[in-house]
Each structure stands twice: as structure tokens, then as C-alpha cells.
XYZ file of C-alpha atoms in Angstrom:
710
model
C 26.521 2.003 -9.409
C 28.210 1.860 -6.057
C 27.808 -1.102 -3.474
C 28.010 -0.185 -0.085
C 29.984 -2.652 2.332
C 27.371 -3.993 4.108
C 25.695 -4.681 0.569
C 28.400 -6.933 -1.053
C 28.296 -8.839 2.461
C 24.848 -9.612 2.080
C 25.573 -10.639 -1.020
C 28.264 -13.092 -0.234
C 26.758 -14.125 2.276
C 23.526 -15.393 1.009
C 26.251 -17.179 -2.178
C 28.028 -18.807 0.200
C 25.037 -20.013 2.295
C 23.644 -21.395 -0.837
C 27.178 -23.255 -1.910
C 26.834 -24.666 0.805
C 23.651 -26.226 1.601
C 23.659 -27.360 -1.884
C 27.200 -29.550 -1.474
C 26.106 -30.363 2.180
C 22.224 -31.867 -0.164
C 24.349 -32.929 -2.471
C 26.847 -35.496 -0.588
C 23.734 -36.683 1.640
C 21.702 -37.907 -1.245
C 24.791 -38.915 -2.208
C 25.655 -41.289 0.806
C 22.027 -42.721 1.031
C 20.958 -43.140 -1.712
C 20.046 -47.373 -2.411
C 21.501 -48.477 -5.762
C 17.966 -50.293 -6.721
C 16.008 -46.934 -5.653
C 12.575 -47.090 -8.329
C 12.133 -43.874 -9.821
C 9.102 -42.989 -10.446
C 8.899 -39.464 -12.484
C 5.733 -37.323 -12.334
C 5.273 -34.971 -14.970
C 2.848 -32.058 -14.656
C 2.580 -28.374 -14.368
C 2.471 -26.803 -11.165
C 0.243 -23.094 -11.329
C 1.714 -20.367 -9.844
C -0.153 -17.599 -11.285
C -2.670 -14.570 -10.035
C -5.222 -16.918 -7.904
C -4.113 -16.556 -4.652
C -6.961 -18.831 -2.285
C -6.914 -17.303 1.022
C -6.603 -13.960 3.103
C -6.055 -13.156 6.646
C -6.523 -9.730 6.760
C -9.753 -9.403 6.699
C -9.630 -11.571 10.013
C -8.257 -13.948 11.771
C -9.768 -17.290 10.524
C -7.341 -16.882 7.416
C -10.466 -18.472 5.539
C -10.541 -19.163 1.657
C -11.391 -16.072 -0.601
C -14.690 -17.123 -1.277
C -16.000 -17.282 2.396
C -15.490 -13.582 3.073
C -18.254 -11.723 3.203
C -16.242 -8.818 1.475
C -14.388 -7.759 -1.453
C -11.028 -9.068 -1.128
C -8.111 -9.301 -3.985
C -4.638 -10.460 -3.602
C -0.928 -9.430 -5.843
C 0.903 -12.345 -5.979
C 4.207 -12.813 -5.941
C 3.527 -13.959 -9.805
C 1.677 -10.521 -10.768
C 4.638 -8.751 -8.984
C 7.231 -9.966 -10.885
C 5.841 -10.107 -14.391
C 5.452 -6.262 -14.375
C 8.577 -5.173 -12.078
C 6.289 -3.797 -9.987
C 9.221 -2.895 -7.254
C 7.337 -0.444 -5.058
C 3.982 -0.381 -3.612
C 2.755 2.530 -5.815
C 3.275 0.683 -9.086
C 1.378 -2.298 -7.116
C -1.340 -0.951 -5.998
C -2.129 0.656 -9.708
C -2.964 -2.886 -10.212
C -5.064 -2.982 -7.503
C -8.957 -3.717 -7.722
C -10.343 -0.490 -6.805
C -7.672 1.625 -5.411
C -7.047 4.442 -6.837
C -3.362 6.080 -6.169
C -2.804 9.724 -5.823
C 0.767 10.628 -6.399
C 0.791 14.444 -5.548
C 4.574 14.775 -5.289
C 7.084 12.467 -6.031
C 8.033 11.077 -2.224
C 4.316 11.053 -0.798
C 1.304 9.550 -2.173
C -2.253 9.046 -1.546
C -4.662 6.136 -1.760
C -8.295 6.140 -2.237
C -10.973 3.371 -2.181
C -14.560 3.851 -2.695
C -13.761 7.876 -2.529
C -12.600 7.978 0.861
C -8.516 7.945 1.641
C -7.130 4.790 2.785
C -4.687 4.848 5.860
C -5.107 1.677 7.482
C -1.848 -0.384 6.119
C -0.519 -3.550 8.178
C 2.472 -6.253 7.980
C 1.350 -9.352 8.654
C -2.330 -8.227 9.602
C -0.821 -5.892 12.556
C -1.126 -2.079 12.346
C -2.092 1.394 12.144
C -3.319 4.248 10.311
C -0.943 6.346 8.267
C 0.472 9.085 10.072
C -0.638 11.721 8.048
C -2.752 9.645 6.229
C -0.186 8.993 3.368
C 2.818 7.038 2.305
C 6.317 8.516 1.927
C 9.423 7.788 -0.181
C 9.609 4.865 -2.599
C 8.651 1.593 -0.225
C 10.227 -1.576 -2.074
C 8.033 -4.676 -2.108
C 10.868 -7.074 -2.620
C 10.352 -8.387 1.014
C 7.086 -9.168 0.515
C 5.367 -12.464 -0.498
C 1.728 -10.363 -1.815
C -0.443 -7.777 -0.834
C -4.187 -8.347 0.132
C -6.328 -5.815 -0.463
C -9.458 -5.906 1.429
C -11.637 -3.324 0.475
C -14.450 -1.241 2.549
C -14.351 -0.886 6.692
C -12.171 -3.840 8.404
C -13.753 -2.921 11.851
C -12.661 -6.842 13.374
C -9.047 -6.043 12.136
C -8.666 -2.302 12.395
C -11.390 -0.210 13.809
C -9.729 3.295 13.663
C -9.515 4.938 10.053
C -11.822 5.104 6.941
C -13.903 2.515 5.144
C -12.649 2.720 2.605
C -9.934 -0.662 2.679
C -6.706 -2.494 4.249
C -3.718 -2.855 2.445
C -1.821 -5.921 4.357
C 1.466 -7.025 3.073
C 2.203 -10.599 3.691
C 5.789 -10.237 4.399
C 8.586 -13.336 3.097
C 9.178 -16.487 5.189
C 11.284 -19.275 4.934
C 10.420 -21.723 1.997
C 10.773 -25.144 2.522
C 14.210 -25.884 1.011
C 17.124 -24.143 0.677
C 17.274 -21.161 -2.552
C 19.121 -18.318 -3.729
C 17.700 -15.913 -6.603
C 18.780 -13.437 -8.120
C 18.066 -10.759 -10.191
C 19.442 -7.859 -12.001
C 17.724 -5.077 -14.545
C 18.876 -1.613 -15.618
C 15.897 0.350 -17.680
C 14.841 3.810 -19.280
C 16.829 7.084 -17.127
C 19.849 4.889 -15.848
C 17.579 2.602 -13.607
C 19.518 0.073 -11.664
C 18.958 -2.864 -10.135
C 20.077 -5.617 -7.830
C 18.375 -7.986 -5.609
C 19.050 -10.896 -4.233
C 16.911 -13.288 -2.133
C 17.779 -16.388 -0.378
C 16.554 -19.132 2.347
C 18.824 -21.416 4.362
C 17.539 -24.186 5.875
C 19.851 -24.580 8.627
C 18.788 -27.549 10.296
C 15.270 -28.878 11.516
C 15.614 -26.476 14.128
C 16.557 -23.447 12.206
C 15.735 -21.810 9.020
C 16.813 -18.289 7.233
C 15.681 -16.456 4.966
C 16.806 -12.942 3.613
C 16.540 -10.276 1.180
C 18.786 -7.526 -0.249
C 18.109 -4.958 -2.949
C 19.901 -1.772 -3.972
C 18.860 0.025 -6.446
C 19.684 3.795 -8.364
C 17.694 5.839 -10.816
C 17.565 8.924 -12.730
C 14.165 9.822 -13.290
C 12.486 11.212 -16.525
C 11.604 14.988 -14.046
C 14.632 16.819 -13.784
C 17.618 16.962 -10.969
C 15.147 14.195 -9.305
C 17.098 11.039 -8.611
C 16.699 8.326 -6.004
C 19.520 5.775 -3.973
C 17.528 3.046 -2.775
C 18.947 0.442 0.287
C 16.892 -3.104 1.053
C 17.915 -5.286 3.952
C 15.912 -7.915 5.482
C 16.710 -11.251 7.125
C 13.776 -13.522 9.039
C 14.894 -16.384 10.987
C 12.551 -19.038 12.396
C 13.106 -21.993 14.789
C 10.564 -24.332 15.484
C 10.978 -25.028 19.318
C 8.663 -28.532 19.233
C 6.638 -30.160 16.907
C 3.762 -27.758 17.739
C 5.928 -24.606 18.257
C 7.866 -22.257 16.417
C 9.814 -18.670 17.229
C 10.823 -15.957 14.862
C 12.454 -12.932 14.701
C 12.482 -10.577 11.569
C 14.010 -7.270 11.084
C 13.379 -5.462 8.026
C 15.584 -1.681 7.036
C 14.859 0.348 4.388
C 16.645 3.717 3.301
C 15.509 5.545 0.556
C 17.910 9.000 -0.709
C 15.862 11.272 -3.068
C 16.819 14.091 -4.521
C 15.257 17.063 -6.577
C 12.030 15.570 -4.758
C 9.258 17.794 -5.427
C 7.412 19.825 -2.533
C 4.137 21.158 -4.325
C 3.845 20.535 -7.523
C 3.346 22.723 -10.765
C 0.308 25.630 -11.107
C -2.336 24.301 -13.511
C -3.918 27.760 -14.446
C -2.538 30.836 -15.569
C -3.849 34.210 -14.128
C -6.341 34.628 -17.610
C -7.854 30.536 -16.892
C -6.236 28.531 -19.325
C -4.289 26.103 -18.039
C -0.731 25.459 -17.923
C 0.909 23.022 -20.421
C 4.433 22.384 -18.948
C 7.075 19.720 -20.189
C 7.143 16.087 -18.259
C 10.506 17.093 -17.248
C 9.169 20.188 -15.740
C 10.363 20.413 -11.589
C 9.397 23.236 -9.190
C 12.676 20.933 -7.044
C 15.887 23.410 -6.420
C 18.918 21.455 -7.082
C 19.382 21.289 -3.313
C 16.040 19.652 -2.589
C 16.390 16.409 -0.872
C 14.276 13.761 1.246
C 16.127 11.605 3.001
C 13.634 8.485 4.561
C 15.214 5.493 6.676
C 11.842 3.085 8.037
C 13.265 -0.108 10.397
C 10.721 -3.167 11.229
C 11.966 -5.450 13.882
C 8.626 -8.317 14.077
C 9.282 -11.307 17.197
C 5.950 -13.508 17.127
C 5.138 -16.380 18.833
C 2.788 -19.452 17.494
C 1.664 -22.254 19.043
C -1.015 -24.898 17.935
C -2.653 -27.108 21.769
C -3.884 -29.896 19.058
C -5.116 -29.961 15.945
C -8.280 -27.336 16.846
C -6.551 -23.755 18.538
C -3.886 -21.867 17.146
C -2.205 -19.171 19.878
C -0.438 -16.416 17.926
C 1.362 -13.289 19.835
C 3.152 -10.682 17.871
C 5.446 -7.881 19.118
C 6.626 -5.028 16.014
C 8.929 -2.050 16.879
C 8.886 0.638 13.749
C 10.553 3.469 13.455
C 10.957 6.157 10.497
C 13.444 9.162 10.618
C 12.504 11.671 7.794
C 15.226 14.459 7.230
C 14.417 16.891 4.457
C 15.422 19.827 2.828
C 11.965 21.743 0.375
C 11.690 23.988 -1.504
C 8.212 24.562 -3.277
C 6.460 26.848 -5.885
C 3.138 28.581 -5.320
C 1.074 31.340 -7.505
C -0.430 31.688 -10.528
C 1.808 32.333 -13.455
C 1.365 34.806 -16.042
C 1.151 33.524 -19.563
C 2.579 35.374 -21.421
C 5.458 36.824 -19.433
C 5.203 33.097 -17.294
C 6.653 35.478 -14.599
C 4.400 35.726 -11.373
C 5.330 32.459 -8.931
C 7.602 32.071 -5.309
C 9.978 30.182 -3.406
C 9.223 29.033 -0.256
C 12.073 26.810 1.430
C 11.249 24.122 4.718
C 13.456 22.301 6.709
C 10.714 19.295 8.241
C 12.041 16.090 10.315
C 10.116 13.282 11.548
C 10.906 10.996 13.839
C 7.965 8.222 13.899
C 7.202 5.361 16.716
C 5.169 2.358 16.750
C 4.903 -0.246 19.155
C 2.387 -2.908 18.582
C 1.049 -6.524 20.729
C -1.103 -8.227 19.661
C -1.912 -11.857 20.202
C -5.217 -14.522 19.669
C -6.165 -17.559 20.036
C -7.985 -19.297 17.386
C -9.993 -22.555 16.666
C -12.394 -24.756 15.690
C -15.666 -26.550 18.107
C -18.750 -28.214 18.105
C -21.826 -27.326 18.973
C -25.582 -28.668 18.248
C -23.416 -31.344 15.748
C -21.717 -28.685 13.966
C -18.684 -27.369 13.841
C -17.913 -24.014 14.331
C -14.933 -21.616 14.306
C -14.306 -18.854 16.790
C -11.531 -15.802 17.175
C -10.534 -13.921 20.154
C -7.926 -11.786 20.558
C -6.592 -8.512 22.219
C -4.093 -5.352 20.727
C -1.644 -2.646 22.169
C -0.927 -0.011 20.219
C 1.232 3.571 21.128
C 2.318 5.323 18.421
C 4.592 8.889 19.405
C 5.998 10.415 16.715
C 7.613 14.443 16.399
C 8.237 16.129 13.697
C 9.835 19.988 13.318
C 9.517 22.589 10.853
C 12.258 25.381 9.520
C 12.183 28.353 7.526
C 14.190 31.945 6.380
C 12.366 34.517 6.721
C 15.560 37.247 7.161
C 18.082 35.684 4.153
C 15.854 36.713 1.769
C 16.482 33.414 0.537
C 13.097 31.427 1.525
C 10.876 33.607 -0.088
C 12.376 33.940 -3.782
C 10.847 35.287 -6.994
C 10.734 32.505 -9.336
C 11.641 32.912 -13.107
C 10.136 30.850 -15.637
C 9.691 27.724 -14.911
C 9.957 25.838 -18.095
C 13.546 27.512 -19.100
C 14.648 27.375 -14.638
C 17.378 24.290 -13.886
C 16.852 24.484 -10.163
C 19.033 27.607 -9.541
C 18.365 29.541 -6.550
C 20.044 30.047 -3.044
C 19.257 27.882 -0.389
C 17.956 29.184 2.371
C 19.481 29.315 6.540
C 16.791 27.427 7.892
C 16.574 28.901 11.455
C 13.256 30.615 11.805
C 9.884 29.874 12.699
C 10.151 26.601 14.641
C 6.862 24.701 14.782
C 6.049 21.000 14.596
C 4.274 18.445 16.724
C 4.910 16.166 19.877
C 1.865 13.069 19.638
C 1.220 10.366 21.628
C -1.895 7.640 20.713
C -2.771 4.639 22.407
C -4.708 1.771 21.594
C -5.926 -0.802 23.325
C -8.508 -3.580 21.973
C -10.372 -6.867 22.873
C -11.736 -8.785 19.997
C -13.725 -11.551 18.916
C -14.903 -13.642 16.011
C -17.164 -16.515 15.626
C -17.682 -17.948 12.311
C -20.921 -20.475 13.039
C -22.336 -23.441 10.734
C -26.053 -22.486 11.034
C -26.909 -25.295 8.693
C -25.970 -26.495 5.265
C -24.183 -24.197 2.943
C -24.946 -21.231 5.457
C -22.080 -19.276 7.436
C -22.657 -16.388 9.770
C -20.163 -14.682 10.689
C -20.488 -12.438 14.305
C -17.835 -10.476 16.068
C -17.410 -6.785 17.706
C -13.897 -5.089 18.468
C -13.742 -2.915 21.780
C -11.382 0.600 20.827
C -9.991 2.253 24.012
C -8.528 4.595 21.487
C -6.199 8.069 23.461
C -4.676 10.669 21.977
C -2.399 13.633 23.754
C 0.281 16.229 21.986
C 0.119 18.734 20.134
C 0.456 19.863 16.094
C 1.755 23.008 14.915
C -0.703 24.854 17.340
C -3.479 23.113 17.357
C -4.214 20.760 20.691
C -4.744 17.223 19.400
C -5.637 15.680 22.881
C -8.547 13.313 22.342
C -10.289 10.383 24.316
C -12.685 7.807 22.504
C -14.151 4.232 23.985
C -16.128 2.774 20.661
C -17.440 -0.899 20.323
C -17.264 -1.468 15.987
C -19.599 -5.014 15.135
C -19.082 -6.865 12.123
C -21.431 -9.340 10.785
C -21.424 -11.313 7.415
C -23.569 -14.268 6.117
C -21.915 -16.636 3.206
C -24.195 -18.731 1.761
C -23.302 -21.982 -1.089
C -25.621 -21.939 -3.207
C -24.006 -24.646 -5.636
C -20.533 -25.776 -4.521
C -19.245 -23.084 -7.544
C -20.960 -20.271 -5.951
C -21.780 -18.372 -2.869
C -24.286 -15.466 -1.779
C -23.080 -12.993 0.586
C -23.214 -9.649 2.691
C -21.580 -7.823 5.548
C -22.094 -5.365 7.767
C -19.518 -3.338 9.713
C -17.971 0.184 11.494
C -14.811 2.253 11.937
C -14.438 5.462 13.403
C -11.925 8.593 13.708
C -11.437 10.773 16.233
C -12.167 14.326 16.031
C -10.873 17.348 17.398
C -13.087 19.868 16.863
C -15.645 21.354 19.785
C -19.187 21.908 19.479
C -20.669 25.345 20.621
C -20.611 23.779 24.289
C -17.033 23.410 24.178
C -17.763 19.534 23.597
C -15.990 17.908 21.442
C -17.302 16.337 18.555
C -17.410 12.613 18.615
C -15.895 10.197 16.586
C -16.739 9.883 12.619
C -18.613 7.106 11.628
C -18.013 4.979 9.024
C -20.943 2.925 8.021
C -20.462 0.058 5.200
C -22.258 -2.854 3.606
C -21.816 -5.103 1.457
C -23.667 -8.015 -0.410
C -22.111 -9.539 -3.717
C -21.614 -13.101 -5.676
C -18.459 -15.008 -5.418
C -17.723 -17.949 -7.894
C -15.158 -20.541 -7.731
C -14.277 -21.885 -11.969
C -12.079 -24.077 -13.500
C -11.482 -26.395 -10.508
C -10.667 -22.989 -8.596
C -8.399 -21.950 -10.531
C -10.402 -19.392 -11.368
C -12.529 -16.844 -8.943
C -14.492 -14.372 -9.643
C -16.546 -11.697 -7.172
C -19.469 -8.746 -8.321
C -19.635 -6.666 -4.968
C -22.853 -3.771 -4.363
C -21.729 -1.767 -1.862
C -22.709 1.289 0.238
C -20.515 3.490 2.752
C -21.789 6.145 3.983
C -19.696 8.774 6.567
C -21.553 10.105 9.654
C -20.896 13.208 12.281
C -18.761 15.037 10.399
C -16.760 18.331 12.037
C -18.534 21.110 9.856
C -18.131 24.480 10.285
C -21.144 26.444 12.300
C -21.539 29.153 10.137
C -22.709 31.612 12.906
C -18.573 31.569 13.762
C -17.070 31.475 10.658
C -15.459 34.892 11.382
C -14.046 34.497 14.178
C -10.853 33.792 14.767
C -10.129 29.025 14.410
C -9.416 29.151 18.145
C -12.813 29.882 18.474
C -14.908 28.470 15.764
C -17.305 25.900 16.515
C -18.631 22.539 14.711
C -20.940 20.705 14.807
C -21.168 16.287 12.959
C -22.879 16.072 9.764
C -23.134 13.417 7.107
C -20.202 13.382 5.335
C -18.824 11.411 2.065
C -21.542 8.488 0.671
C -20.557 6.089 -2.239
C -22.201 3.303 -3.383
C -21.519 1.416 -6.291
C -20.328 -2.017 -7.380
C -17.802 -3.482 -8.227
C -16.199 -6.688 -9.989
C -12.770 -8.559 -9.446
C -12.257 -12.251 -11.458
C -8.475 -12.966 -10.682
C -6.634 -17.187 -12.159
C -6.394 -19.168 -14.549
C -8.927 -19.117 -17.192
C -7.002 -21.310 -20.020
C -4.044 -23.154 -19.522
C -1.005 -20.927 -19.453
C -3.613 -17.740 -19.361
C -3.438 -15.689 -16.233
C -5.634 -12.826 -16.012
C -6.748 -10.173 -13.016
C -9.336 -8.235 -14.002
C -11.436 -5.578 -11.441
C -13.790 -2.905 -12.438
C -15.113 -0.218 -10.534
C -18.410 2.209 -10.847
C -19.672 3.846 -7.744
C -21.075 7.241 -7.155
C -20.077 10.326 -4.638
C -22.104 12.316 -3.024
C -20.973 15.172 -0.407
C -22.391 18.222 1.993
C -19.210 20.106 0.057
C -20.843 22.377 -1.944
C -18.660 22.435 -3.838
C -18.625 18.045 -4.275
C -14.731 18.480 -4.350
C -14.054 14.928 -3.347
C -16.514 13.043 -6.216
C -14.823 15.799 -8.827
C -11.415 14.604 -8.020
C -12.084 11.045 -7.387
C -11.847 9.158 -10.460
C -16.195 7.114 -10.319
C -14.593 4.532 -12.970
C -11.636 2.745 -12.567
C -10.500 -0.316 -15.100
C -7.789 -2.507 -13.890
C -6.611 -5.420 -16.281
C -3.224 -7.907 -15.834
C -2.542 -10.889 -17.547
C 0.111 -12.687 -18.745
C 0.271 -16.271 -21.669
C 2.834 -18.822 -22.119
C 3.513 -19.517 -25.688
C 2.689 -23.729 -25.973
C 4.816 -23.531 -29.480
C 7.912 -21.856 -27.798
C 8.405 -23.446 -24.885
C 9.781 -20.649 -22.301
C 8.522 -17.642 -23.398
C 6.211 -15.998 -22.059
C 4.139 -12.037 -22.447
C 1.892 -10.431 -20.930
C 0.444 -6.309 -20.437
C -0.529 -4.636 -17.755
C -3.303 -1.871 -18.244
C -5.208 0.656 -15.802
C -8.192 3.277 -16.659
C -10.103 5.761 -15.423
C -12.601 7.927 -16.840
C -12.156 12.219 -16.492
C -11.779 14.506 -13.185
C -11.465 17.716 -12.451
C -11.378 20.157 -9.580
C -12.610 23.826 -9.276
C -9.147 25.691 -8.520
C -10.980 28.789 -7.152
C -14.687 28.370 -5.056
C -16.373 30.756 -7.505
C -16.094 27.697 -10.026
C -14.368 30.194 -12.951
C -11.050 28.119 -13.334
C -11.278 24.457 -13.181
C -8.624 21.956 -13.994
C -9.440 18.627 -16.184
C -7.393 14.894 -16.541
C -9.808 13.617 -19.695
C -10.028 10.133 -18.885
C -7.313 7.697 -20.307
C -5.355 4.155 -19.733
C -1.436 3.129 -18.793
C -0.506 0.219 -20.962
C 2.577 -1.829 -20.573
C 3.923 -5.008 -22.306
C 6.070 -8.024 -20.964
C 7.750 -10.169 -22.526
C 10.263 -13.074 -20.206
C 11.939 -16.352 -22.386
C 13.332 -19.047 -19.779
C 16.145 -20.910 -20.828
C 16.652 -22.942 -18.425
C 15.008 -23.830 -14.812
C 17.384 -21.792 -13.596
C 18.018 -19.247 -15.953
C 15.287 -16.209 -17.592
C 15.150 -12.735 -19.211
C 12.324 -10.425 -18.591
C 12.181 -6.683 -21.157
C 9.084 -4.685 -19.710
C 7.424 -1.715 -21.355
C 5.980 0.974 -19.579
C 3.214 3.873 -20.671
C 4.160 1.983 -24.570
C 0.976 3.951 -26.064
C 3.323 7.743 -24.337
C 0.197 9.226 -22.434
C 0.486 12.440 -20.980
C -1.497 12.693 -17.747
C -1.060 14.669 -14.216
C -1.189 12.238 -11.803
C -3.519 13.886 -9.150
C -5.907 17.148 -8.745
C -5.830 15.514 -5.213
C -4.602 19.286 -4.233
C -4.525 22.096 -6.361
C -1.309 21.390 -8.257
C -0.270 18.259 -9.936
C 3.156 16.893 -12.133
C 2.570 14.141 -14.856
C 3.444 11.169 -15.055
C 6.197 8.857 -16.928
C 6.531 8.958 -20.219
C 7.418 5.495 -22.133
C 10.035 3.720 -20.638
C 12.512 -0.185 -20.577
C 13.750 -2.116 -18.312
C 15.544 -5.765 -18.738
C 15.542 -8.020 -16.205
C 17.789 -11.194 -15.575
C 17.046 -13.502 -13.191
C 19.326 -16.415 -11.958
C 17.558 -19.776 -9.379
C 20.486 -21.723 -7.659
């Protein structure tokens, strides 16, 4: 693995900072330590496991999880490290209620409760994904934890689907200077090196930096990735009550041999295909490079012990350059012929500017203490993407050989034809407020709302995207503390999504509304070391654009729509996280729900697993000091997809479980070795039936990681 000069410089800088810090601390300690100092030794164990007590993504109140009237779970830093969850896809695989739809190697959708998850935030600030999906292998190294707020999150987002909000909490400087180095090697020549350090410069300034370099091949033919991560966070305490921070992250993911689309799943006679797991539809020249930059400035001020002001500005850019190869058609079972290739060049420039300012604090009314948050939010996103094809040289749409023996060799097209694309700008202006009222002993009411003014201008592949909506999104929730260890809660909130379709009177349809209601119980057991949530939810999508059958035979520009009920899902979830026994940490989630749609084929319900079980657990072996073992498992029930409207061809994926194992040995306080084994049963499974194509998940694979703490 070749390290670039900038990456080597970052590693050297981190090491140098740590060395200087250690020398300064030692000299200061030696000079100031009295000779007759009484030493008190305290022995105990600091619990850093799977139990996160608070989450800020559901509101600006930074409440304890048991005080939030919604289903909330947190993927902690301990989980991320234990099972080497180095990318957000593998991390969200372990989250209760989240289904990761890997439709391609470098494009992923996420669903919860039957709806696409589109709201991804960083430290509580963000907009829905531009295309509803995530591109590239995004790393988790710069994040301290990941909060998952299931259901609609009307207060903090307002726009999007009533599925879930994923809130990534970034790493910040720690209380003391330190440096952590990790190096790992795994199957398919997977090499990764990571450095993470904090340096306390003085009483005013502190800095944290993270650097990652990873290169790996794949079980898929021709697929390989090269990933570089750089992150720096500088914090300044301007006074006892005021702090200012500025940070920047740089992510460069360069993939080669990536697929666009995936394998055909049935033959011309309707029988299922069964390719080797390594079979890939990519050409040997296919590539997809994604570069993401994010700069964040944050000002925090405490007016007194009761009121706090926070202002955040974020500027994010995404630059994608791709050359892609798609394979379509239906092969013959005897000859394996009948498929056609399809080349395209796709480029994207995406830019986000986000401003969020809020004030929160405590106040007294009628002899009781209450909390209040008021804030404003401004967001602007603009993106330009272009697609080019080859209609003239004969290389743009080649006849394909047998995929079982194809080596990816096909002439590279000349991408100069059929220019099309998008030029869209969207603006959101919002104001929000939340009050948490202590109405009587043990009972809190959370009520508030968000006013969103949403404007979109532009065109996408010939379709007008211009729309303007203004909506008020209400939120109400209540929590009652039955006994100190048990609380009951209920909540209702909404989200909305703009539509561009027109009705029979040529008026643009009103937004799709997602209504989410939930009731549940939460408990804190074993002195707060274990948190359990049981929830029942009901989510309804209304006013979804549905084609007017009287206009079905007209050209697309003349077709008209009406608003109808969309997806409805209802079911329950169980979430357990924490330490159930000294040294035994558990993260457990079970989801069981039913989906109904107005679509006659009920396709969403078919390809969405309605039962999900997630379990992550580690145990510190008491009779072998320093040894920790663990297992991580996810199970889903069977899914299927009708491949034709006639329902004569059906692709089925039976229920399956993926089991991972880990073992870690701490040689001393500074050095530890971890070994991870993934998919130990070598399960062969399709990663998704979200589309009519699919590919297989990774077979059994292994990695070893050496960690060094300074």
C-alpha cells in the first residue's frame, strides 16, 4: 500500500504532537509534584460499552434516551471498534429497524418501517440525500457514534420520509492529549492504517485529527477501492462561557471495477439464475471516484447556567466522476447469451450550505421547571449532473458473452453523445420551537413544531423540478415515569415531501405527508447500565401522486395524477442496549411490521423484509484477563420480487442470517490485537431485491487489527 506524501505528513504530525505533549506533561509533573504528596489509588472499571444514555438528534434538548418519546438507538464507538464497522453500511447493518439495500457496489439505499431513509445529519444538521441514496464507501473513522431516530423526525428535519433520521456525531478533542494508531490486514488484500489523536495546545486551544488510508480488492471480479480520509477539528475556548470550533473533513473514495446495475436474476424460461458470488457486470475500465469535503464552523455560548446559544454553519461539496457499464436483458439458460452492455459517463457536482441557530434553556412556571428550544434554519443545495453515451462507434451497446466466463474485456466507448442531466437548486427556510413541560410529578409533555418553506427550481433529465411549498409540521409527545426504572411514552409527528406531478386541472399536487404515531415503554435497569425500549408504531403516507388511468395512454408530459394513500406500515420494535452482566455488553434489536400499499403488486412490501433481528454482544473473559470475545448477527425474513407485471416470474431470497465473530486481547494498557471473522457460515445471499437485478454478498472473510495507544 503506497502512502501519499500528504498522508505521511499527517501521521508524522500526529506522532510529533503526541511526543511533545508527553514530554511537556512529564516535565510539568516532575517539577510540580511535592515530595510528601499523599497518593490515593482508586480501583474500578470504567464502562465504555453499548449503552449510550443520551441522544441529541431527536430534538435540541439533548435528552436522556428514556425521556425521548420515540424509538432511539445509538451505535457506540465500542461497537464500531469491536466489529470493525469501518463504513456506514456495515454500521447500519447493526442498527435496530434499519435495512441496508446494497443495490450496487457503490450505491446504497436504506429503509426503515417500509420507507426509504433519506435524512442523514452530521451533528444534527443536514438535508435529505439528493438522490435518496448514498454513493461510495463512506467511512466511520471521523465519527464518535451514530444516532438512529426511527419514525418521522418533524422537529429536526420536516422534509423527507417518515422512516428514520441518521445522525452522525463527529469526534471532538478529548480532555487529554493522546494518540491512537491502528493497522489492519484482511482477506482480499484489505490493508488499512488509521491514526486518531488529540493535542491540548494550551488552556484555550485543543485539536483533534484523524487520518485513514485503506486499499482493498474484493471477492467480486475486477472490483477494488482506494480510500483516503483526512479530518481536523480545532476548538478554542474564548472564555468561561464561549467556545468556537472549525473543522474540515476530506473523503476520497476511488473505486475501479464497480458495477452499475447488477446481475440478471432469471432466464428466458423464468427459472432463476445462480452465478458465482464473484461474478461482476463491470467492464475492466469501469471507475467511480467520489470526493467529499465538509467544512463546519460552530459557536457556542452559555449566558448563565440556564440558557445556551449554538450557531452552526456547514459547507459541503461532493464531486463524482464516473465511467460506468450496465448490463441488461434476459439470458438464455442454455447458451447464457442474450444480454447487452450499456456504457455511460456520469458526473455530479453537489453543494450544500447549511445554517442552524438555536437557543435552549430552562425556565420556571407555576412552581415547576421546564425547558424550551427556539431556532431557525437555512439550507441551500444545488447540484449539476451530466450523462453522456456512445451511439456512434458501436462500443456503447455491445452484445455480451456468457457472464460466467466474461473477464470484463470490452472496448471502451467514446462518451460524446446524448448529453443530458440536471441543474437543480433547492432552498429551505425553517423556524422551529420545542417545549418540554413538567406538568406534574413524573409526567412531561413535549410539544412544538417546525415551519418549513421549501423551494425548488430547475430541470432534471427533461422534467421540470420547480415547486414551492410551505408547511407547518407539528410534534407532540408525552413521557410518564411510572416507577423510577420504567416510563411510558406516546408521540405524533409528520414530515412532507414535495411533488412535481400535476392534477387534472394542471395544478401541482400538494406534498406527500408522512404521519407517524408511536407508543411504547422504556426502562433503565441495573443502575442505568441497560436501556430497553418496546414500541408500537403506525406510519401512514397520504396524498402520494398516483397516475390518473384516463391519461395513462397519453405522452408522459400530458399525463395527470391524483393524490392517494401510499405506504402504510404498522408493527413493533424491541431495542436493548447496555451491560446485562459485568463484562457482558449487548445490543439487541427486533422489528416486526406489516406493509400495505395502493400498488396492486405490493412491490415495496414484497422486497422489504418485515422481520429483522440484530444482535451484537461482547464478553470480557474473567479468568483470562485482557481477553474479550464477541458475536455480531443480523437476520431477516424471506423477500421476493415480481419481475413482470403478469407475476409469472418471481425472484425469491429465503430468510438468512449473517454471523460475525471477534476476539481481542489486550497485552497491556497500550497494545491490543483484534481478530474478526465475518459471515462465518459462508451464507450465499442476494444483497437486495430493491431493483429487478442484484448481486451476492461477501463470503467468509477475516481481518486482524493491531492497536497502539499513546
